[in-house]
Short mmCIF file of C-alpha atoms in Angstrom, two decimals:
data_model
loop_
_atom_site.label_atom_id
_atom_site.label_comp_id
_atom_site.label_asym_id
_atom_site.label_seq_id
_atom_site.Cartn_x
_atom_site.Cartn_y
_atom_site.Cartn_z
CA UNK A 27 2.20 16.59 -16.57
CA UNK A 28 -0.31 18.38 -18.82
CA UNK A 29 -0.04 22.09 -19.75
CA UNK A 30 -2.50 24.72 -20.89
CA UNK A 31 -3.32 28.35 -20.81
CA UNK A 32 -2.58 30.28 -17.20
CA UNK A 33 -5.59 31.01 -15.32
CA UNK A 34 -3.47 31.65 -12.01
CA UNK A 35 -5.67 33.45 -9.64
CA UNK A 36 -8.54 31.65 -8.30
CA UNK A 37 -11.11 34.16 -9.77
CA UNK A 38 -14.19 33.78 -12.49
CA UNK A 39 -11.85 32.20 -15.35
CA UNK A 40 -10.42 29.59 -12.96
CA UNK A 41 -13.66 28.47 -11.70
CA UNK A 42 -14.90 28.47 -15.48
CA UNK A 43 -11.53 26.02 -16.54
CA UNK A 44 -12.24 24.09 -13.55
CA UNK A 45 -16.06 23.78 -14.44
CA UNK A 46 -15.24 23.06 -17.84
CA UNK A 47 -12.66 20.27 -17.08
CA UNK A 48 -15.54 18.56 -14.91
CA UNK A 49 -18.00 18.96 -17.50
CA UNK A 50 -16.06 16.91 -20.26
CA UNK A 51 -14.49 14.65 -17.78
CA UNK A 52 -16.04 11.61 -19.20
CA UNK A 53 -15.95 12.58 -22.86
CA UNK A 54 -14.00 9.97 -24.17
CA UNK A 55 -15.76 8.02 -26.57
CA UNK A 56 -15.93 3.70 -26.25
CA UNK A 57 -12.68 2.32 -26.74
CA UNK A 58 -12.44 0.43 -30.25
CA UNK A 59 -10.52 -2.92 -30.80
CA UNK A 60 -7.02 -2.46 -31.47
CA UNK A 61 -6.98 1.23 -30.04
CA UNK A 62 -4.03 2.07 -27.72
CA UNK A 63 -4.60 4.96 -25.69
CA UNK A 64 -1.94 6.97 -23.31
CA UNK A 65 -2.82 8.77 -20.27
CA UNK A 66 -2.32 8.80 -16.39
CA UNK A 67 -3.37 5.88 -14.75
CA UNK A 68 -5.54 7.20 -11.66
CA UNK A 69 -5.88 4.22 -8.50
CA UNK A 70 -8.37 5.04 -5.81
CA UNK A 71 -8.73 3.15 -2.64
CA UNK A 72 -11.55 3.49 -0.20
CA UNK A 73 -11.50 2.54 3.09
CA UNK A 74 -14.35 2.35 5.55
CA UNK A 75 -14.27 3.61 9.18
CA UNK A 76 -14.16 0.52 11.22
CA UNK A 77 -17.05 -0.92 12.62
CA UNK A 78 -18.20 -1.31 16.14
CA UNK A 79 -17.73 -4.45 18.06
CA UNK A 80 -20.12 -7.09 16.73
CA UNK A 81 -20.62 -5.48 13.08
CA UNK A 82 -18.76 -6.15 10.02
CA UNK A 83 -16.84 -3.20 8.45
CA UNK A 84 -17.79 -2.20 4.88
CA UNK A 85 -15.47 -3.87 2.17
CA UNK A 86 -13.15 -1.80 0.44
CA UNK A 87 -13.51 -0.14 -2.74
CA UNK A 88 -10.90 0.40 -5.60
CA UNK A 89 -11.69 2.58 -8.67
CA UNK A 90 -9.17 3.05 -11.85
CA UNK A 91 -9.19 5.80 -14.53
CA UNK A 92 -7.01 6.81 -17.27
CA UNK A 93 -7.02 10.63 -17.85
CA UNK A 94 -5.65 11.62 -20.96
CA UNK A 95 -5.75 15.16 -20.01
CA UNK A 96 -8.56 17.78 -19.43
CA UNK A 97 -11.77 16.31 -20.56
CA UNK A 98 -10.48 13.23 -21.39
CA UNK A 99 -10.95 10.67 -18.68
CA UNK A 100 -11.98 7.12 -18.81
CA UNK A 101 -13.21 4.65 -16.03
CA UNK A 102 -11.45 1.22 -16.11
CA UNK A 103 -12.94 -2.07 -15.74
CA UNK A 104 -10.67 -3.21 -12.40
CA UNK A 105 -11.14 -6.86 -13.32
CA UNK A 106 -9.61 -6.18 -16.82
CA UNK A 107 -7.23 -3.77 -15.88
CA UNK A 108 -5.85 -5.97 -13.07
CA UNK A 109 -5.17 -8.85 -15.36
CA UNK A 110 -3.80 -6.81 -18.55
CA UNK A 111 -1.13 -4.98 -16.41
CA UNK A 112 0.06 -7.85 -13.93
CA UNK A 113 1.12 -5.77 -11.85
CA UNK A 114 -1.31 -2.58 -11.81
CA UNK A 115 -0.33 -1.16 -8.35
CA UNK A 116 3.22 -0.56 -9.56
CA UNK A 117 2.04 1.80 -12.60
CA UNK A 118 -0.27 4.00 -10.40
CA UNK A 119 0.23 7.63 -10.74
CA UNK A 120 2.29 6.98 -14.20
CA UNK A 121 1.93 7.29 -17.62
CA UNK A 122 0.63 4.32 -19.31
CA UNK A 123 -0.31 2.77 -22.64
CA UNK A 124 -3.81 1.08 -22.52
CA UNK A 125 -4.38 -1.39 -25.56
CA UNK A 126 -7.75 -2.43 -26.61
CA UNK A 127 -8.84 -6.24 -27.75
CA UNK A 128 -12.03 -7.62 -29.32
CA UNK A 129 -13.76 -10.37 -27.23
CA UNK A 130 -16.98 -12.52 -26.77
CA UNK A 131 -18.61 -14.01 -29.58
CA UNK A 132 -18.04 -12.70 -32.79
CA UNK A 133 -15.95 -9.79 -30.90
CA UNK A 134 -18.96 -8.20 -29.74
CA UNK A 135 -17.15 -6.90 -26.19
CA UNK A 136 -14.12 -4.70 -26.24
CA UNK A 137 -11.71 -5.05 -23.58
CA UNK A 138 -8.77 -4.20 -22.13
CA UNK A 139 -5.86 -6.13 -23.43
CA UNK A 140 -2.49 -4.64 -22.02
CA UNK A 141 -1.30 -1.97 -19.86
CA UNK A 142 2.24 -1.15 -20.01
CA UNK A 143 4.42 1.73 -18.50
CA UNK A 144 4.98 4.64 -21.14
CA UNK A 145 7.15 6.89 -18.87
CA UNK A 146 11.05 7.35 -18.53
CA UNK A 147 11.25 4.90 -15.37
CA UNK A 148 9.88 2.01 -17.84
CA UNK A 149 13.09 2.57 -20.07
CA UNK A 150 15.43 2.26 -16.95
CA UNK A 151 13.25 -0.59 -14.99
CA UNK A 152 14.61 -4.04 -15.47
CA UNK A 153 12.69 -6.53 -17.04
CA UNK A 154 12.62 -9.05 -14.12
CA UNK A 155 14.49 -9.58 -11.05
CA UNK A 156 16.43 -12.02 -9.26
CA UNK A 157 13.26 -13.43 -7.91
CA UNK A 158 11.78 -14.13 -11.62
CA UNK A 159 9.30 -11.53 -11.20
CA UNK A 160 9.20 -8.44 -13.32
CA UNK A 161 9.75 -5.02 -11.26
CA UNK A 162 7.80 -2.33 -12.57
CA UNK A 163 7.48 -0.35 -9.69
CA UNK A 164 9.45 3.29 -9.67
CA UNK A 165 11.24 3.80 -6.81
CA UNK A 166 10.13 6.64 -4.29
CA UNK A 167 13.32 8.45 -3.16
CA UNK A 168 14.29 12.16 -1.71
CA UNK A 169 11.90 14.84 -0.54
CA UNK A 170 8.06 14.17 -1.11
CA UNK A 171 6.61 17.39 -0.24
CA UNK A 172 2.85 16.98 0.70
CA UNK A 173 0.26 20.18 1.64
CA UNK A 174 -2.98 19.84 3.42
CA UNK A 175 -6.08 21.85 2.50
CA UNK A 176 -8.45 22.02 4.64
CA UNK A 177 -12.10 22.61 3.19
CA UNK A 178 -15.44 22.86 4.75
CA UNK A 179 -18.43 22.54 3.03
CA UNK A 180 -20.49 25.53 2.12
CA UNK A 181 -23.34 24.44 4.40
CA UNK A 182 -21.68 23.08 7.34
CA UNK A 183 -19.57 25.61 9.29
CA UNK A 184 -17.58 23.20 11.74
CA UNK A 185 -13.81 23.64 11.70
CA UNK A 186 -12.74 20.20 13.83
CA UNK A 187 -9.33 21.01 14.04
CA UNK A 188 -6.63 24.21 13.54
CA UNK A 189 -4.26 24.54 10.69
CA UNK A 190 -1.51 24.54 13.78
CA UNK A 191 -2.62 20.87 14.31
CA UNK A 192 -2.53 19.89 10.53
CA UNK A 193 0.78 21.45 10.50
CA UNK A 194 2.32 19.69 13.38
CA UNK A 195 1.30 16.35 11.80
CA UNK A 196 4.45 16.72 9.50
CA UNK A 197 6.52 17.24 12.10
CA UNK A 198 9.98 15.51 12.46
CA UNK A 199 9.34 14.18 16.38
CA UNK A 200 8.76 10.34 17.16
CA UNK A 201 5.00 9.98 16.56
CA UNK A 202 4.65 12.60 13.66
CA UNK A 203 4.32 11.81 10.05
CA UNK A 204 7.67 13.29 8.91
CA UNK A 205 9.66 10.80 11.78
CA UNK A 206 7.29 8.09 10.49
CA UNK A 207 7.85 8.27 6.63
CA UNK A 208 11.59 8.80 7.54
CA UNK A 209 11.73 6.41 9.71
CA UNK A 210 10.17 3.41 7.63
CA UNK A 211 11.81 4.24 4.80
CA UNK A 212 15.37 4.30 6.43
CA UNK A 213 15.91 7.61 5.28
CA UNK A 214 14.99 7.14 1.70
CA UNK A 215 12.17 10.12 1.85
CA UNK A 216 11.21 12.87 3.95
CA UNK A 217 8.56 15.43 3.97
CA UNK A 218 10.60 18.70 4.15
CA UNK A 219 8.63 21.79 3.17
CA UNK A 220 5.12 19.88 3.82
CA UNK A 221 2.71 22.60 5.06
CA UNK A 222 -1.07 23.07 5.69
CA UNK A 223 -3.70 25.47 4.74
CA UNK A 224 -7.19 26.66 5.26
CA UNK A 225 -9.78 26.13 5.96
CA UNK A 226 -11.60 26.89 2.75
CA UNK A 227 -14.73 27.39 1.90
CA UNK A 228 -16.07 24.89 -1.14
CA UNK A 229 -18.96 26.49 -3.37
CA UNK A 230 -21.41 24.11 -3.10
CA UNK A 231 -23.13 22.05 -0.14
CA UNK A 232 -22.37 18.77 1.15
CA UNK A 233 -24.96 16.64 -1.04
CA UNK A 234 -23.40 18.22 -3.98
CA UNK A 235 -20.39 16.16 -3.27
CA UNK A 236 -21.23 12.95 -1.20
CA UNK A 237 -23.74 10.17 -1.31
CA UNK A 238 -23.38 6.27 -2.31
CA UNK A 239 -19.95 7.39 -3.30
CA UNK A 240 -18.57 10.66 -2.97
CA UNK A 241 -17.44 12.87 -6.49
CA UNK A 242 -13.70 12.74 -5.12
CA UNK A 243 -12.85 14.78 -8.29
CA UNK A 244 -15.12 17.31 -7.91
CA UNK A 245 -14.07 17.45 -4.53
CA UNK A 246 -10.22 17.47 -5.54
CA UNK A 247 -10.60 20.42 -8.11
CA UNK A 248 -12.99 22.40 -5.77
CA UNK A 249 -10.82 22.35 -2.66
CA UNK A 250 -7.60 23.06 -4.75
CA UNK A 251 -9.46 25.73 -6.57
CA UNK A 252 -10.59 27.63 -3.41
CA UNK A 253 -6.88 27.35 -2.05
CA UNK A 254 -5.29 28.66 -5.26
CA UNK A 255 -4.66 32.01 -4.53
CA UNK A 256 -2.68 30.93 -1.41
CA UNK A 257 -1.08 27.89 -2.40
CA UNK A 258 1.95 27.31 -4.45
CA UNK A 259 1.55 23.84 -5.97
CA UNK A 260 4.97 23.76 -7.72
CA UNK A 261 6.93 21.02 -6.15
CA UNK A 262 4.38 19.05 -4.66
CA UNK A 263 4.21 15.45 -4.67
CA UNK A 264 0.70 15.06 -2.91
CA UNK A 265 -2.53 16.86 -1.37
CA UNK A 266 -4.14 15.38 1.72
CA UNK A 267 -7.53 16.99 1.34
CA UNK A 268 -9.08 17.38 4.80
CA UNK A 269 -13.07 17.69 5.14
CA UNK A 270 -15.29 18.83 8.02
CA UNK A 271 -17.68 16.36 7.63
CA UNK A 272 -18.42 12.72 6.64
CA UNK A 273 -17.81 11.94 2.69
CA UNK A 274 -19.29 8.67 1.74
CA UNK A 275 -18.21 6.66 4.92
CA UNK A 276 -15.10 5.97 3.56
CA UNK A 277 -11.06 8.07 3.58
CA UNK A 278 -9.71 7.64 0.32
CA UNK A 279 -6.14 7.52 -1.26
CA UNK A 280 -4.86 7.44 -4.81
CA UNK A 281 -4.70 9.84 -7.32
CA UNK A 282 -6.02 12.82 -8.92
CA UNK A 283 -5.81 15.52 -11.60
CA UNK A 284 -7.09 19.25 -11.69
CA UNK A 285 -5.69 22.79 -12.91
CA UNK A 286 -2.99 23.84 -10.20
CA UNK A 287 -1.28 27.01 -10.71
CA UNK A 288 -2.86 27.46 -14.27
CA UNK A 289 -1.74 24.05 -15.73
CA UNK A 290 -3.53 20.63 -15.66
CA UNK A 291 -1.68 18.04 -13.35
CA UNK A 292 -2.06 15.03 -11.66
CA UNK A 293 -0.78 14.15 -8.35
CA UNK A 294 -0.96 11.78 -5.48
CA UNK A 295 -3.90 12.70 -3.18
CA UNK A 296 -5.84 11.58 0.04
CA UNK A 297 -9.65 12.57 1.21
CA UNK A 298 -10.11 12.66 4.89
CA UNK A 299 -13.09 13.02 6.82
CA UNK A 300 -12.68 13.82 10.56
CA UNK A 301 -12.74 10.29 11.85
CA UNK A 302 -9.66 9.57 9.58
CA UNK A 303 -7.49 13.07 10.09
CA UNK A 304 -7.86 12.46 14.01
CA UNK A 305 -5.62 9.11 13.75
CA UNK A 306 -2.16 9.45 12.09
CA UNK A 307 -2.72 5.50 11.63
CA UNK A 308 -5.21 6.27 8.98
CA UNK A 309 -3.58 9.24 7.32
CA UNK A 310 -0.44 7.34 6.56
CA UNK A 311 -2.44 4.36 5.25
CA UNK A 312 -4.22 6.65 2.82
CA UNK A 313 -0.71 8.36 1.87
CA UNK A 314 0.34 5.14 1.51
CA UNK A 315 -2.40 4.55 -1.30
CA UNK A 316 -1.09 7.85 -2.63
CA UNK A 317 2.68 6.66 -2.91
CA UNK A 318 0.93 3.80 -5.31
CA UNK A 319 0.56 0.88 -2.49
CA UNK A 320 -2.13 -1.76 -2.22
CA UNK A 321 -3.84 -3.34 0.64
CA UNK A 322 -2.35 -6.32 1.48
CA UNK A 323 -4.60 -9.47 2.99
CA UNK A 324 -3.90 -12.66 5.30
CA UNK A 325 -4.43 -15.96 4.05
CA UNK A 326 -7.89 -17.24 5.29
CA UNK A 327 -9.91 -16.60 2.09
CA UNK A 328 -12.21 -14.28 2.98
CA UNK A 329 -13.24 -10.95 1.29
CA UNK A 330 -11.74 -9.07 4.31
CA UNK A 331 -8.41 -6.88 3.54
CA UNK A 332 -8.01 -5.52 6.76
CA UNK A 333 -7.26 -8.79 8.77
CA UNK A 334 -3.40 -8.54 8.33
CA UNK A 335 -1.89 -6.82 11.39
CA UNK A 336 1.52 -7.22 10.01
CA UNK A 337 1.25 -4.19 7.52
CA UNK A 338 -0.08 -0.68 7.50
CA UNK A 339 -1.62 -1.07 4.00
CA UNK A 340 -3.79 -4.15 5.78
CA UNK A 341 -5.00 -3.19 9.06
CA UNK A 342 -4.24 0.38 10.28
CA UNK A 343 -6.17 0.41 13.35
CA UNK A 344 -5.62 -2.72 15.64
CA UNK A 345 -2.54 -3.40 17.35
CA UNK A 346 -1.41 0.05 16.77
CA UNK A 347 0.34 2.49 19.33
CA UNK A 348 -1.26 5.70 20.07
CA UNK A 349 -0.74 9.51 21.20
CA UNK A 350 -2.48 11.60 22.87
CA UNK A 351 -2.51 14.23 20.28
CA UNK A 352 -2.34 12.54 17.19
CA UNK A 353 -4.72 9.27 17.87
CA UNK A 354 -3.64 5.73 16.47
CA UNK A 355 -0.25 5.77 15.22
CA UNK A 356 0.94 3.95 11.91
CA UNK A 357 2.75 0.89 12.19
CA UNK A 358 5.41 -0.36 9.71
CA UNK A 359 5.05 -0.95 5.91
CA UNK A 360 5.81 -4.64 5.22
CA UNK A 361 9.29 -5.40 3.78
CA UNK A 362 7.64 -6.15 0.19
CA UNK A 363 5.71 -3.05 0.55
CA UNK A 364 9.16 -1.11 1.28
CA UNK A 365 10.83 -2.62 -1.44
CA UNK A 366 7.97 -1.75 -3.95
CA UNK A 367 8.90 1.93 -3.27
CA UNK A 368 13.05 1.34 -3.66
CA UNK A 369 13.46 1.59 0.25
CA UNK A 370 15.53 -1.88 0.61
CA UNK A 371 18.46 -1.39 -0.89
CA UNK A 372 20.11 -4.34 -2.44
CA UNK A 373 22.67 -5.21 0.60
CA UNK A 374 19.55 -5.37 2.61
CA UNK A 375 17.60 -7.95 0.14
CA UNK A 376 18.62 -11.35 -0.38
CA UNK A 377 17.19 -13.77 -2.46
CA UNK A 378 17.02 -17.66 -2.41
CA UNK A 379 16.37 -19.16 -5.85
CA UNK A 380 14.11 -22.12 -6.23
CA UNK A 381 16.80 -24.02 -7.19
CA UNK A 382 19.41 -23.24 -4.62
CA UNK A 383 19.86 -26.28 -2.56
CA UNK A 384 22.77 -24.89 -0.40
CA UNK A 385 22.04 -23.95 3.40
CA UNK A 386 22.03 -20.43 4.33
CA UNK A 387 22.07 -18.25 8.24
CA UNK A 388 20.51 -14.93 7.70
CA UNK A 389 20.71 -11.87 10.16
CA UNK A 390 17.22 -10.57 9.88
CA UNK A 391 17.23 -7.26 11.08
CA UNK A 392 13.83 -5.51 11.85
CA UNK A 393 13.18 -1.80 10.12
CA UNK A 394 14.37 0.34 12.69
CA UNK A 395 17.47 -1.44 13.91
CA UNK A 396 19.97 1.53 14.97
CA UNK A 397 23.07 0.73 13.12
CA UNK A 398 21.49 -2.67 11.62
CA UNK A 399 23.31 -4.41 8.68
CA UNK A 400 21.61 -7.26 8.37
CA UNK A 401 18.88 -8.24 5.48
CA UNK A 402 15.57 -6.77 5.71
CA UNK A 403 13.89 -8.49 3.24
CA UNK A 404 14.70 -12.37 2.23
CA UNK A 405 12.68 -13.57 -0.54
CA UNK A 406 12.00 -17.74 -1.28
CA UNK A 407 11.59 -18.01 -5.10
CA UNK A 408 9.78 -21.18 -6.49
CA UNK A 409 10.50 -21.93 -10.00
CA UNK A 410 9.67 -19.40 -12.66
CA UNK A 411 6.15 -19.65 -14.74
CA UNK A 412 5.75 -18.84 -18.43
CA UNK A 413 3.82 -15.57 -17.43
CA UNK A 414 6.34 -14.13 -14.95
CA UNK A 415 3.55 -12.45 -12.94
CA UNK A 416 2.08 -15.81 -12.15
CA UNK A 417 5.86 -16.89 -10.40
CA UNK A 418 5.12 -17.27 -6.25
CA UNK A 419 7.86 -15.77 -3.83
CA UNK A 420 7.59 -15.74 -0.33
CA UNK A 421 8.67 -13.08 1.78
CA UNK A 422 10.65 -13.41 5.26
CA UNK A 423 11.19 -10.39 7.63
CA UNK A 424 11.51 -9.64 11.42
CA UNK A 425 9.20 -7.75 13.63
CA UNK A 426 9.69 -6.58 17.09
CA UNK A 427 7.97 -4.53 19.59
CA UNK A 428 9.50 -1.20 19.39
CA UNK A 429 7.94 2.43 20.34
CA UNK A 430 6.59 4.37 19.07
CA UNK A 431 4.98 2.62 15.81
CA UNK A 432 5.42 -1.17 16.54
CA UNK A 433 4.85 -1.03 20.32
CA UNK A 434 1.55 -3.07 20.11
CA UNK A 435 2.48 -5.48 17.89
CA UNK A 436 1.27 -9.29 18.50
CA UNK A 437 4.66 -10.30 19.32
CA UNK A 438 8.52 -10.49 18.54
CA UNK A 439 8.76 -12.87 15.75
CA UNK A 440 9.71 -13.88 12.02
CA UNK A 441 6.67 -13.04 9.35
CA UNK A 442 6.35 -14.79 6.11
CA UNK A 443 4.18 -13.25 3.12
CA UNK A 444 3.23 -15.01 0.00
CA UNK A 445 3.05 -13.21 -3.17
CA UNK A 446 1.17 -15.38 -5.57
CA UNK A 447 -0.04 -12.92 -8.53
CA UNK A 448 -1.31 -9.72 -9.27
CA UNK A 449 0.96 -7.84 -6.66
CA UNK A 450 -1.31 -8.50 -3.38
CA UNK A 451 0.95 -10.23 -0.15
CA UNK A 452 -1.18 -12.64 1.94
CA UNK A 453 0.59 -13.14 5.55
CA UNK A 454 0.70 -16.69 6.37
CA UNK A 455 -0.66 -18.97 8.93
CA UNK A 456 0.38 -22.34 10.14
CA UNK A 457 -2.82 -23.11 11.71
CA UNK A 458 -5.74 -25.03 10.05
CA UNK A 459 -7.96 -23.41 9.14
CA UNK A 460 -6.36 -19.85 9.56
CA UNK A 461 -7.00 -17.50 11.80
CA UNK A 462 -9.61 -14.93 10.60
CA UNK A 463 -7.20 -12.24 11.94
CA UNK A 464 -3.44 -13.03 11.80
CA UNK A 465 -2.54 -11.89 15.31
CA UNK A 466 -2.28 -15.45 16.32
CA UNK A 467 0.54 -17.69 17.10
CA UNK A 468 0.37 -19.37 13.91
CA UNK A 469 1.04 -16.39 12.38
CA UNK A 470 4.41 -15.84 14.00
CA UNK A 471 7.35 -17.82 13.39
CA UNK A 472 9.34 -17.90 16.63
CA UNK A 473 13.28 -19.20 17.95
CA UNK A 474 13.13 -22.93 17.72
CA UNK A 475 10.41 -23.26 14.97
CA UNK A 476 10.40 -24.10 11.46
CA UNK A 477 8.19 -23.22 8.39
CA UNK A 478 8.21 -25.53 5.48
CA UNK A 479 7.29 -23.91 1.95
CA UNK A 480 4.16 -25.84 0.92
CA UNK A 481 5.84 -26.66 -2.53
CA UNK A 482 8.76 -28.36 -0.89
CA UNK A 483 11.79 -26.17 -2.15
CA UNK A 484 12.51 -24.81 1.32
CA UNK A 485 12.45 -24.54 5.15
CA UNK A 486 13.03 -21.82 7.51
CA UNK A 487 14.22 -22.41 10.81
CA UNK A 488 14.36 -19.65 13.43
CA UNK A 489 17.90 -20.14 15.35
CA UNK A 490 17.94 -17.31 17.65
CA UNK A 491 16.58 -13.69 18.50
CA UNK A 492 19.38 -11.10 18.25
CA UNK A 493 19.90 -7.25 19.43
CA UNK A 494 18.50 -6.34 15.55
CA UNK A 495 16.10 -9.03 14.98
CA UNK A 496 16.60 -13.00 14.22
CA UNK A 497 19.09 -15.22 13.02
CA UNK A 498 17.34 -17.70 10.67
CA UNK A 499 18.78 -20.81 8.73
CA UNK A 500 17.04 -21.29 4.99
CA UNK A 501 17.81 -24.63 3.39
CA UNK A 502 16.38 -27.46 1.37
CA UNK A 503 14.26 -29.86 3.07
CA UNK A 504 15.53 -32.80 4.66
CA UNK A 505 15.04 -35.96 2.71
CA UNK A 506 15.80 -39.21 4.50
CA UNK A 507 14.38 -42.74 4.40
CA UNK A 508 12.97 -43.05 7.95
CA UNK A 509 13.70 -41.01 11.31
CA UNK A 510 13.08 -42.76 14.41
CA UNK A 511 11.56 -39.32 16.33
CA UNK A 512 10.30 -37.34 13.33
CA UNK A 513 9.35 -33.77 14.52
CA UNK A 514 6.05 -32.28 13.45
CA UNK A 515 6.24 -29.35 11.13
CA UNK A 516 3.42 -27.56 9.81
CA UNK A 517 3.56 -26.44 6.10
CA UNK A 518 1.27 -23.19 4.98
CA UNK A 519 -1.78 -25.24 4.64
CA UNK A 520 -1.81 -26.42 8.25
CA UNK A 521 -1.18 -30.09 7.31
CA UNK A 522 1.27 -32.04 9.77
CA UNK A 523 4.14 -34.08 8.09
CA UNK A 524 6.98 -35.72 9.41
CA UNK A 525 10.46 -34.29 9.32
CA UNK A 526 13.79 -35.16 11.13
CA UNK A 527 14.52 -32.71 13.65
CA UNK A 528 17.23 -30.14 12.91
CA UNK A 529 20.08 -29.65 15.43
CA UNK A 530 18.27 -26.90 17.01
CA UNK A 531 17.33 -26.27 20.53
CA UNK A 532 13.22 -26.13 20.99
CA UNK A 533 12.01 -24.92 24.10
CA UNK A 534 8.56 -25.61 23.16
CA UNK A 535 8.29 -28.43 20.87
CA UNK A 536 4.46 -28.37 20.73
CA UNK A 537 4.75 -25.06 18.76
CA UNK A 538 6.69 -26.66 15.27
CA UNK A 539 5.40 -25.97 12.18
#
């Protein structure tokens, strides 16, 4: 993405350029009101190792940077950047323009005013989707080649896994990353040409890189520099960095920039300690961040983002399948996360607008349904808002226990998520109060059950299970003067309301919501 003089070879000149870039990495002066900067938006998510039973998992970490080239990197205030972009995650690893404005008394502070895409994808992206929300994310299609670089600290000699192990992780067999990413994307991407290299010795001891917050940029620069003489980085989308000891208690995923093959480039990246790379679920989660995917959540309102087992980008560890070689296996991404990357083709997506008062029977297919031709993502839209990023939508998808990735799900069900703002989805729960972990019955909609949107636009009835998913009926909320035997239906908030019984057979009347 950037060019400079050739410094190929990994010798003294290469190390000098790497050191110069790192020394100047924070050299950007303070932004001034009215200034517009351009660069690559680097987002990095940190995910802690799951805690032992009875202990709390440390909260996730999230960092944002604007990289304008060698020696020109600025850290962005996350809260300001999130508000200014509307959907910050859709712009990860892309060229953006950042504007600044005066704020506070007499303009005493300078804040981020707007972040917009400034790359070629921005010219082709539609202003808004059929659900009223802007679609900024750039699709990811074709071959997405990753390379693994195994790097050990200068004072830690252990090599926990062999190069052959890391190479095999990219395989195309069930339970390997090549197979997983092809399956979850329905063939939209592959990992063809992905390779593993190492082990390489880092030039510094572990203490130079780690602490309360690992120096991810230095780790990326030193590890890639150590491998530069052996590795051809041309055509690589992302780099999985494997380290032989703990970093800062976290595994990381996102993006990074460094001198690669003599030119300054920005790529997707992950940073994995041994407990992470021993489980494909954790690796796939961090690669998801590399592709630009954010965390999802459930609807209990707490600060724990790892409590939604219906999306790899929330809880990667529980309700996961396992393999004797590759540890815990990744579950599928939620349907909305897959759509972010352009993996839900238009025939597989159906939007019911807020003003649509018709009744629709929809065949919902699970993502891995062989020969499935039904809908993978059903979107229920609420009225458009003046700020399009504030427009609320609900996503509906089918999930079913299938090997090897979904065999340990909590059940076969229709799952509903809400997207209310800033690009984070929340799984919904009809229980009151919502469960702290959404593997409960209240989070699963099953045949004979109903879900009513809290705003009252639509209701969803699950008619039956099918060979490839579920048949659901979407229609307006019934409005009648009276009903002799009203059915008990639960809204998203868990409040019980009366509704006339639809013409469905309900084997478990006490489970209506």
